[in-house]
Amino acid sequence: MKFSSFASSCLIALAVVSTGCDKSSSNTDAGGDSTAPVTESNLVGTIKVDGSSTVQPISNAIREGFIKEHPEVDIIVSGNGTGNGFKSFYDKGTDISDASRPIKGGEFEECKESGVEFVELPVAYDGLTIVVNPQNDWVKELTVDQLKTMFVGEEAVKNWSDVDPSWPEEAIQIYSPGTGSGTYDYFHEVLAKKSKKELRGDMNLNEDDNILVKGVSDNKFAIGFFGVAYYEENKDKLRAVPIVNPKDEVAYEPTTDNIASNKYAPFSRPLFIYVNTESLNRAEVQTFVEYFLVNTPEVSEKVGYVRLPEAVMAKAQTNLDAVKTGTHFVDESGESRSGALTDLFVDENLVK
């Protein structure tokens, strides 16, 4: 199946009776422009989206803009975590899987066994943000080694003073996304991939990032982590900790520039949506995904993330147009690839 951008625009036009064959007619302000002309659409159906709570703010904002043009389309967006989202995806319970990390080898195999083919589409950059309570006046920055000391294994330190003797002799209270979260997986991979250890088991886990925000904001001795959008939304009651880049040993905050340039390393990461190709045969899904790609640069910035380079978005559009199935992030032996998005998201890495 090949579906060009122009063809998609015409499909949208068929659905939007009043606007004719004009691609810009689907490119409205996803944040909600109340003055936008009311369109008449004959597009109907239900689209199910589940997965990363980090990506959920983007999908929700895209949904909000889309249903203003296509009010008879019901879009259900859930944020049960990347791992849980992929399970629903390969069980054919959803059309689109939001992901804060690339698909894993095991999940890719499950898709193949279930007969689920998909198009892999990066949509934004995120900076996994480590936050503390604003009353925490002792942590100025953290190194990756200090984070490993605090988070990895059952031998992880218990008190702040165990990390640095000049810090308070108080227990570290940790708030973390649940184990079904891609953010948890990414944090685990960065800190413990080489040692093959698990993260400590006594963290306060929750898939709802708002609960993690409350946990840290209510406790002077707490620390937590989640996507930068939740920090930006709650920066009046949290403080982001600058992280020391192991390459240049300079501490960087998760700002837009630092995430886009990968100075905020190793916690800058791409976000994705995965689209079932069988669902793409339905006009409402095809139109929604086209709308998603066109609008995600602006929408992602509005909700606190970082837009991808134009070349990456153009590549994503090309892959959608050609319905290129498979993943760029798992090799033929089933091992996950690691590296920069721009290096990995190329045709030669595509594995079906």
Short mmCIF file of C-alpha atoms in Angstrom, two decimals:
data_model
loop_
_atom_site.label_atom_id
_atom_site.label_comp_id
_atom_site.label_asym_id
_atom_site.label_seq_id
_atom_site.Cartn_x
_atom_site.Cartn_y
_atom_site.Cartn_z
CA MET A 1 0.00 0.00 0.00
CA LYS A 2 1.39 3.37 -0.96
CA PHE A 3 -0.16 6.55 0.33
CA SER A 4 1.39 9.82 -0.83
CA SER A 5 1.03 13.12 1.00
CA PHE A 6 -0.92 14.53 -1.92
CA ALA A 7 -3.20 11.54 -1.96
CA SER A 8 -3.65 11.94 1.74
CA SER A 9 -4.63 15.55 1.29
CA CYS A 10 -7.26 14.53 -1.22
CA LEU A 11 -8.51 11.87 1.19
CA ILE A 12 -8.84 14.52 3.83
CA ALA A 13 -10.71 16.63 1.34
CA LEU A 14 -13.15 13.83 0.70
CA ALA A 15 -13.75 13.66 4.41
CA VAL A 16 -13.95 17.41 4.90
CA VAL A 17 -16.72 18.38 2.52
CA SER A 18 -16.52 22.11 2.93
CA THR A 19 -12.80 22.65 2.44
CA GLY A 20 -11.89 21.09 -0.91
CA CYS A 21 -8.50 19.54 -1.76
CA ASP A 22 -6.42 21.80 0.47
CA LYS A 23 -3.93 20.16 2.81
CA SER A 24 -3.75 23.25 4.96
CA SER A 25 -7.37 22.70 5.89
CA SER A 26 -6.27 19.91 8.24
CA ASN A 27 -3.43 21.97 9.68
CA THR A 28 -5.29 23.93 12.34
CA ASP A 29 -3.98 25.08 15.70
CA ALA A 30 -3.98 21.92 17.78
CA GLY A 31 -4.12 24.03 20.92
CA GLY A 32 -7.64 25.02 20.03
CA ASP A 33 -8.48 28.09 17.94
CA SER A 34 -12.05 28.98 18.85
CA THR A 35 -12.21 31.38 15.87
CA ALA A 36 -11.40 28.68 13.30
CA PRO A 37 -14.19 28.12 10.78
CA VAL A 38 -16.41 25.17 11.52
CA THR A 39 -15.83 22.42 8.98
CA GLU A 40 -18.17 19.69 7.91
CA SER A 41 -16.68 16.22 7.90
CA ASN A 42 -18.15 12.86 7.04
CA LEU A 43 -15.28 11.04 8.70
CA VAL A 44 -16.45 8.62 11.40
CA GLY A 45 -15.00 5.86 13.53
CA THR A 46 -13.04 5.15 16.69
CA ILE A 47 -9.26 5.35 17.07
CA LYS A 48 -7.59 3.72 20.06
CA VAL A 49 -4.24 5.03 21.29
CA ASP A 50 -2.36 3.72 24.35
CA GLY A 51 1.18 3.71 25.67
CA SER A 52 3.62 6.23 27.06
CA SER A 53 2.35 8.75 29.59
CA THR A 54 5.23 10.93 28.38
CA VAL A 55 3.84 11.01 24.83
CA GLN A 56 0.24 11.27 26.05
CA PRO A 57 0.26 15.12 26.29
CA ILE A 58 1.24 15.29 22.59
CA SER A 59 -1.45 12.79 21.56
CA ASN A 60 -4.06 14.56 23.66
CA ALA A 61 -3.24 17.93 22.08
CA ILE A 62 -3.26 16.43 18.57
CA ARG A 63 -6.59 14.77 19.36
CA GLU A 64 -8.05 18.07 20.54
CA GLY A 65 -7.23 19.78 17.25
CA PHE A 66 -8.29 16.85 15.08
CA ILE A 67 -11.76 16.36 16.53
CA LYS A 68 -12.57 20.03 15.90
CA GLU A 69 -12.33 19.19 12.20
CA HIS A 70 -13.73 15.68 12.49
CA PRO A 71 -16.17 15.70 15.44
CA GLU A 72 -17.66 12.31 14.61
CA VAL A 73 -14.32 10.55 15.13
CA ASP A 74 -13.92 9.19 18.65
CA ILE A 75 -10.26 9.11 19.72
CA ILE A 76 -9.43 7.34 22.96
CA VAL A 77 -5.97 8.23 24.30
CA SER A 78 -4.65 6.30 27.32
CA GLY A 79 -1.27 6.53 29.04
CA ASN A 80 -0.69 3.13 30.60
CA GLY A 81 3.03 3.11 29.89
CA THR A 82 5.11 2.18 26.86
CA GLY A 83 5.44 -1.51 27.73
CA ASN A 84 1.74 -1.88 28.50
CA GLY A 85 0.92 0.05 25.35
CA PHE A 86 2.97 -2.30 23.17
CA LYS A 87 1.21 -5.29 24.75
CA SER A 88 -2.19 -3.84 23.80
CA PHE A 89 -0.76 -3.04 20.36
CA TYR A 90 0.41 -6.55 19.49
CA ASP A 91 -2.77 -7.97 21.03
CA LYS A 92 -4.59 -5.84 18.40
CA GLY A 93 -6.38 -3.80 21.08
CA THR A 94 -5.12 -0.45 19.78
CA ASP A 95 -4.44 1.28 16.48
CA ILE A 96 -1.52 3.42 17.64
CA SER A 97 1.07 2.84 20.35
CA ASP A 98 2.71 5.88 21.99
CA ALA A 99 6.29 5.12 23.05
CA SER A 100 8.98 6.97 25.00
CA ARG A 101 11.57 4.47 23.78
CA PRO A 102 11.96 2.38 20.62
CA ILE A 103 10.26 -0.99 20.47
CA LYS A 104 12.28 -3.85 22.05
CA GLY A 105 13.26 -7.08 20.34
CA GLY A 106 10.76 -9.15 22.33
CA GLU A 107 7.93 -6.75 21.56
CA PHE A 108 8.89 -6.79 17.87
CA GLU A 109 8.73 -10.60 17.88
CA GLU A 110 5.31 -10.51 19.55
CA CYS A 111 4.08 -8.20 16.78
CA LYS A 112 5.37 -10.58 14.10
CA GLU A 113 3.80 -13.60 15.80
CA SER A 114 0.46 -11.76 16.05
CA GLY A 115 0.63 -10.61 12.43
CA VAL A 116 0.82 -6.96 13.43
CA GLU A 117 2.84 -4.87 10.98
CA PHE A 118 3.55 -1.26 11.84
CA VAL A 119 5.09 1.99 10.67
CA GLU A 120 7.55 3.50 13.17
CA LEU A 121 7.32 7.30 13.40
CA PRO A 122 9.48 9.55 15.63
CA VAL A 123 7.49 12.62 16.69
CA ALA A 124 9.57 14.70 19.17
CA TYR A 125 12.57 14.88 21.48
CA ASP A 126 12.24 14.66 25.25
CA GLY A 127 14.68 15.27 28.08
CA LEU A 128 14.15 12.76 30.87
CA THR A 129 14.20 15.20 33.77
CA ILE A 130 15.50 14.49 37.28
CA VAL A 131 13.71 16.73 39.77
CA VAL A 132 13.99 17.58 43.46
CA ASN A 133 11.96 19.65 45.88
CA PRO A 134 12.66 23.43 45.62
CA GLN A 135 13.67 23.39 49.33
CA ASN A 136 16.51 21.03 48.46
CA ASP A 137 19.44 23.47 48.68
CA TRP A 138 22.26 20.90 48.65
CA VAL A 139 22.06 19.26 45.21
CA LYS A 140 23.45 21.66 42.62
CA GLU A 141 24.08 19.03 39.93
CA LEU A 142 24.38 15.25 39.63
CA THR A 143 26.72 12.96 37.72
CA VAL A 144 25.67 9.67 36.15
CA ASP A 145 27.82 7.84 38.70
CA GLN A 146 26.00 9.57 41.57
CA LEU A 147 22.67 8.57 40.03
CA LYS A 148 23.86 4.97 39.79
CA THR A 149 24.80 5.09 43.49
CA MET A 150 21.30 6.28 44.34
CA PHE A 151 19.17 4.21 41.98
CA VAL A 152 20.87 0.94 41.00
CA GLY A 153 20.60 -2.35 42.89
CA GLU A 154 19.52 -3.24 46.37
CA GLU A 155 22.85 -1.92 47.61
CA ALA A 156 21.85 1.61 46.55
CA VAL A 157 22.52 4.21 49.22
CA LYS A 158 19.72 5.13 51.61
CA ASN A 159 20.61 8.65 52.79
CA TRP A 160 21.60 11.82 50.99
CA SER A 161 24.76 11.92 53.12
CA ASP A 162 25.77 8.57 51.60
CA VAL A 163 26.08 10.30 48.22
CA ASP A 164 27.98 13.29 49.58
CA PRO A 165 29.00 13.61 53.26
CA SER A 166 28.15 17.31 53.19
CA TRP A 167 24.52 16.56 52.35
CA PRO A 168 21.78 15.90 55.00
CA GLU A 169 21.70 12.62 56.87
CA GLU A 170 18.12 12.07 55.72
CA ALA A 171 16.54 9.19 53.80
CA ILE A 172 16.24 9.64 50.04
CA GLN A 173 12.59 9.34 49.02
CA ILE A 174 12.37 8.27 45.36
CA TYR A 175 9.40 8.71 43.02
CA SER A 176 9.64 6.78 39.76
CA PRO A 177 7.42 5.86 36.81
CA GLY A 178 6.15 2.28 36.99
CA THR A 179 7.99 -0.66 35.47
CA GLY A 180 5.61 -0.67 32.49
CA SER A 181 6.80 2.82 31.58
CA GLY A 182 9.24 3.55 28.77
CA THR A 183 10.70 6.29 30.96
CA TYR A 184 11.53 3.66 33.61
CA ASP A 185 13.05 1.45 30.90
CA TYR A 186 15.13 4.29 29.48
CA PHE A 187 16.38 5.37 32.92
CA HIS A 188 17.23 1.75 33.73
CA GLU A 189 19.04 1.28 30.42
CA VAL A 190 21.16 4.40 30.89
CA LEU A 191 22.17 3.60 34.46
CA ALA A 192 22.38 -0.19 34.52
CA LYS A 193 22.61 -1.63 31.00
CA LYS A 194 26.33 -2.48 31.33
CA SER A 195 26.06 -3.88 34.86
CA LYS A 196 22.86 -5.81 34.00
CA LYS A 197 21.47 -4.91 37.41
CA GLU A 198 17.95 -3.82 38.31
CA LEU A 199 16.90 -0.49 39.78
CA ARG A 200 16.35 -0.49 43.54
CA GLY A 201 13.07 -2.05 44.64
CA ASP A 202 12.00 0.42 47.34
CA MET A 203 11.03 3.32 45.06
CA ASN A 204 7.52 4.81 45.02
CA LEU A 205 6.29 3.64 41.59
CA ASN A 206 3.34 5.07 39.72
CA GLU A 207 2.32 5.27 36.06
CA ASP A 208 0.65 8.64 36.72
CA ASP A 209 3.31 11.35 36.38
CA ASN A 210 1.10 13.84 38.24
CA ILE A 211 1.35 11.65 41.34
CA LEU A 212 5.13 11.63 40.99
CA VAL A 213 5.08 15.43 40.76
CA LYS A 214 3.03 15.63 43.96
CA GLY A 215 5.32 13.16 45.74
CA VAL A 216 8.42 15.27 45.08
CA SER A 217 6.76 18.64 45.60
CA ASP A 218 5.43 17.55 49.02
CA ASN A 219 8.73 16.14 50.36
CA LYS A 220 11.93 18.13 50.89
CA PHE A 221 14.05 14.97 50.76
CA ALA A 222 12.47 13.48 47.62
CA ILE A 223 13.83 12.99 44.13
CA GLY A 224 12.04 11.76 41.00
CA PHE A 225 12.16 11.64 37.23
CA PHE A 226 9.79 11.90 34.25
CA GLY A 227 9.46 13.63 30.87
CA VAL A 228 10.38 17.31 30.65
CA ALA A 229 6.78 18.30 29.80
CA TYR A 230 5.63 17.40 33.32
CA TYR A 231 8.49 19.46 34.77
CA GLU A 232 7.64 22.45 32.56
CA GLU A 233 4.01 22.18 33.64
CA ASN A 234 4.97 22.11 37.33
CA LYS A 235 8.21 24.10 37.47
CA ASP A 236 6.76 26.39 40.15
CA LYS A 237 6.89 23.50 42.64
CA LEU A 238 9.87 21.47 41.38
CA ARG A 239 13.53 22.07 40.54
CA ALA A 240 15.25 20.31 37.65
CA VAL A 241 18.74 19.05 38.52
CA PRO A 242 21.47 19.82 35.94
CA ILE A 243 23.10 16.59 34.79
CA VAL A 244 26.83 16.33 34.08
CA ASN A 245 27.45 15.23 30.48
CA PRO A 246 30.07 12.44 30.71
CA LYS A 247 31.75 13.61 27.50
CA ASP A 248 32.56 17.21 28.41
CA GLU A 249 31.90 17.01 32.19
CA VAL A 250 29.69 20.11 32.03
CA ALA A 251 26.32 20.12 33.83
CA TYR A 252 23.34 20.96 31.63
CA GLU A 253 19.70 21.68 32.39
CA PRO A 254 16.96 20.06 30.26
CA THR A 255 16.35 23.15 28.14
CA THR A 256 15.09 23.04 24.56
CA ASP A 257 18.52 23.90 23.15
CA ASN A 258 20.36 21.41 25.36
CA ILE A 259 17.95 18.58 24.50
CA ALA A 260 18.01 19.30 20.75
CA SER A 261 21.82 19.50 20.70
CA ASN A 262 22.14 16.39 22.90
CA LYS A 263 24.23 18.35 25.41
CA TYR A 264 21.67 17.18 27.97
CA ALA A 265 23.16 13.71 27.83
CA PRO A 266 22.61 10.90 28.40
CA PHE A 267 18.95 11.74 29.06
CA SER A 268 17.88 13.32 25.75
CA ARG A 269 15.73 10.83 23.86
CA PRO A 270 13.30 10.57 20.92
CA LEU A 271 9.57 9.90 21.33
CA PHE A 272 7.56 7.77 18.89
CA ILE A 273 4.20 6.60 17.69
CA TYR A 274 3.78 3.12 16.15
CA VAL A 275 0.87 2.69 13.74
CA ASN A 276 -0.74 -0.64 12.84
CA THR A 277 -0.79 -0.84 9.02
CA GLU A 278 -4.11 -2.69 9.10
CA SER A 279 -5.60 0.30 10.93
CA LEU A 280 -4.15 2.60 8.25
CA ASN A 281 -6.65 1.07 5.82
CA ARG A 282 -9.34 2.97 7.73
CA ALA A 283 -9.76 6.56 6.52
CA GLU A 284 -10.08 8.02 10.02
CA VAL A 285 -6.78 6.48 11.15
CA GLN A 286 -4.92 7.43 7.97
CA THR A 287 -6.19 11.01 8.22
CA PHE A 288 -5.38 11.24 11.93
CA VAL A 289 -1.80 10.00 11.47
CA GLU A 290 -1.24 12.41 8.59
CA TYR A 291 -2.58 15.19 10.82
CA PHE A 292 -0.32 14.00 13.67
CA LEU A 293 2.85 14.28 11.60
CA VAL A 294 1.96 17.68 10.18
CA ASN A 295 1.12 19.17 13.56
CA THR A 296 3.47 17.45 15.99
CA PRO A 297 6.39 19.93 15.65
CA GLU A 298 4.26 22.85 16.85
CA VAL A 299 2.17 20.83 19.30
CA SER A 300 5.21 19.16 20.88
CA GLU A 301 6.74 22.53 21.65
CA LYS A 302 3.47 23.77 23.11
CA VAL A 303 3.30 20.89 25.59
CA GLY A 304 6.98 21.19 26.59
CA TYR A 305 8.93 18.93 24.26
CA VAL A 306 11.38 19.65 21.46
CA ARG A 307 10.61 19.46 17.74
CA LEU A 308 12.64 17.05 15.64
CA PRO A 309 14.87 18.23 12.78
CA GLU A 310 12.95 18.83 9.55
CA ALA A 311 14.95 16.08 7.83
CA VAL A 312 13.74 13.53 10.40
CA MET A 313 10.12 14.61 10.01
CA ALA A 314 10.46 14.46 6.23
CA LYS A 315 11.84 10.93 6.54
CA ALA A 316 8.93 9.96 8.81
CA GLN A 317 6.47 11.33 6.24
CA THR A 318 8.21 9.40 3.45
CA ASN A 319 8.01 6.19 5.47
CA LEU A 320 4.32 6.76 6.15
CA ASP A 321 3.61 7.53 2.49
CA ALA A 322 5.36 4.34 1.41
CA VAL A 323 4.04 2.34 4.40
CA LYS A 324 7.54 1.16 5.26
CA THR A 325 7.00 -1.43 7.96
CA GLY A 326 9.41 -2.57 10.68
CA THR A 327 11.81 -0.97 13.13
CA HIS A 328 15.14 0.84 12.81
CA PHE A 329 16.08 0.19 16.42
CA VAL A 330 16.31 -3.63 16.59
CA ASP A 331 18.87 -5.48 14.48
CA GLU A 332 18.44 -8.80 12.66
CA SER A 333 19.56 -10.73 15.75
CA GLY A 334 16.91 -9.06 17.93
CA GLU A 335 19.31 -6.77 19.80
CA SER A 336 18.41 -3.15 20.39
CA ARG A 337 20.49 -0.57 18.53
CA SER A 338 21.77 2.45 20.46
CA GLY A 339 22.89 5.86 19.23
CA ALA A 340 21.55 9.15 17.98
CA LEU A 341 18.15 9.19 16.29
CA THR A 342 19.57 10.81 13.15
CA ASP A 343 22.12 7.99 12.81
CA LEU A 344 19.68 5.13 13.44
CA PHE A 345 16.54 6.31 11.62
CA VAL A 346 17.87 5.43 8.14
CA ASP A 347 16.72 2.92 5.52
CA GLU A 348 19.69 0.57 5.92
CA ASN A 349 18.69 -0.07 9.55
CA LEU A 350 15.07 -0.95 8.78
CA VAL A 351 14.30 -4.55 9.83
CA LYS A 352 10.95 -6.11 8.95
#
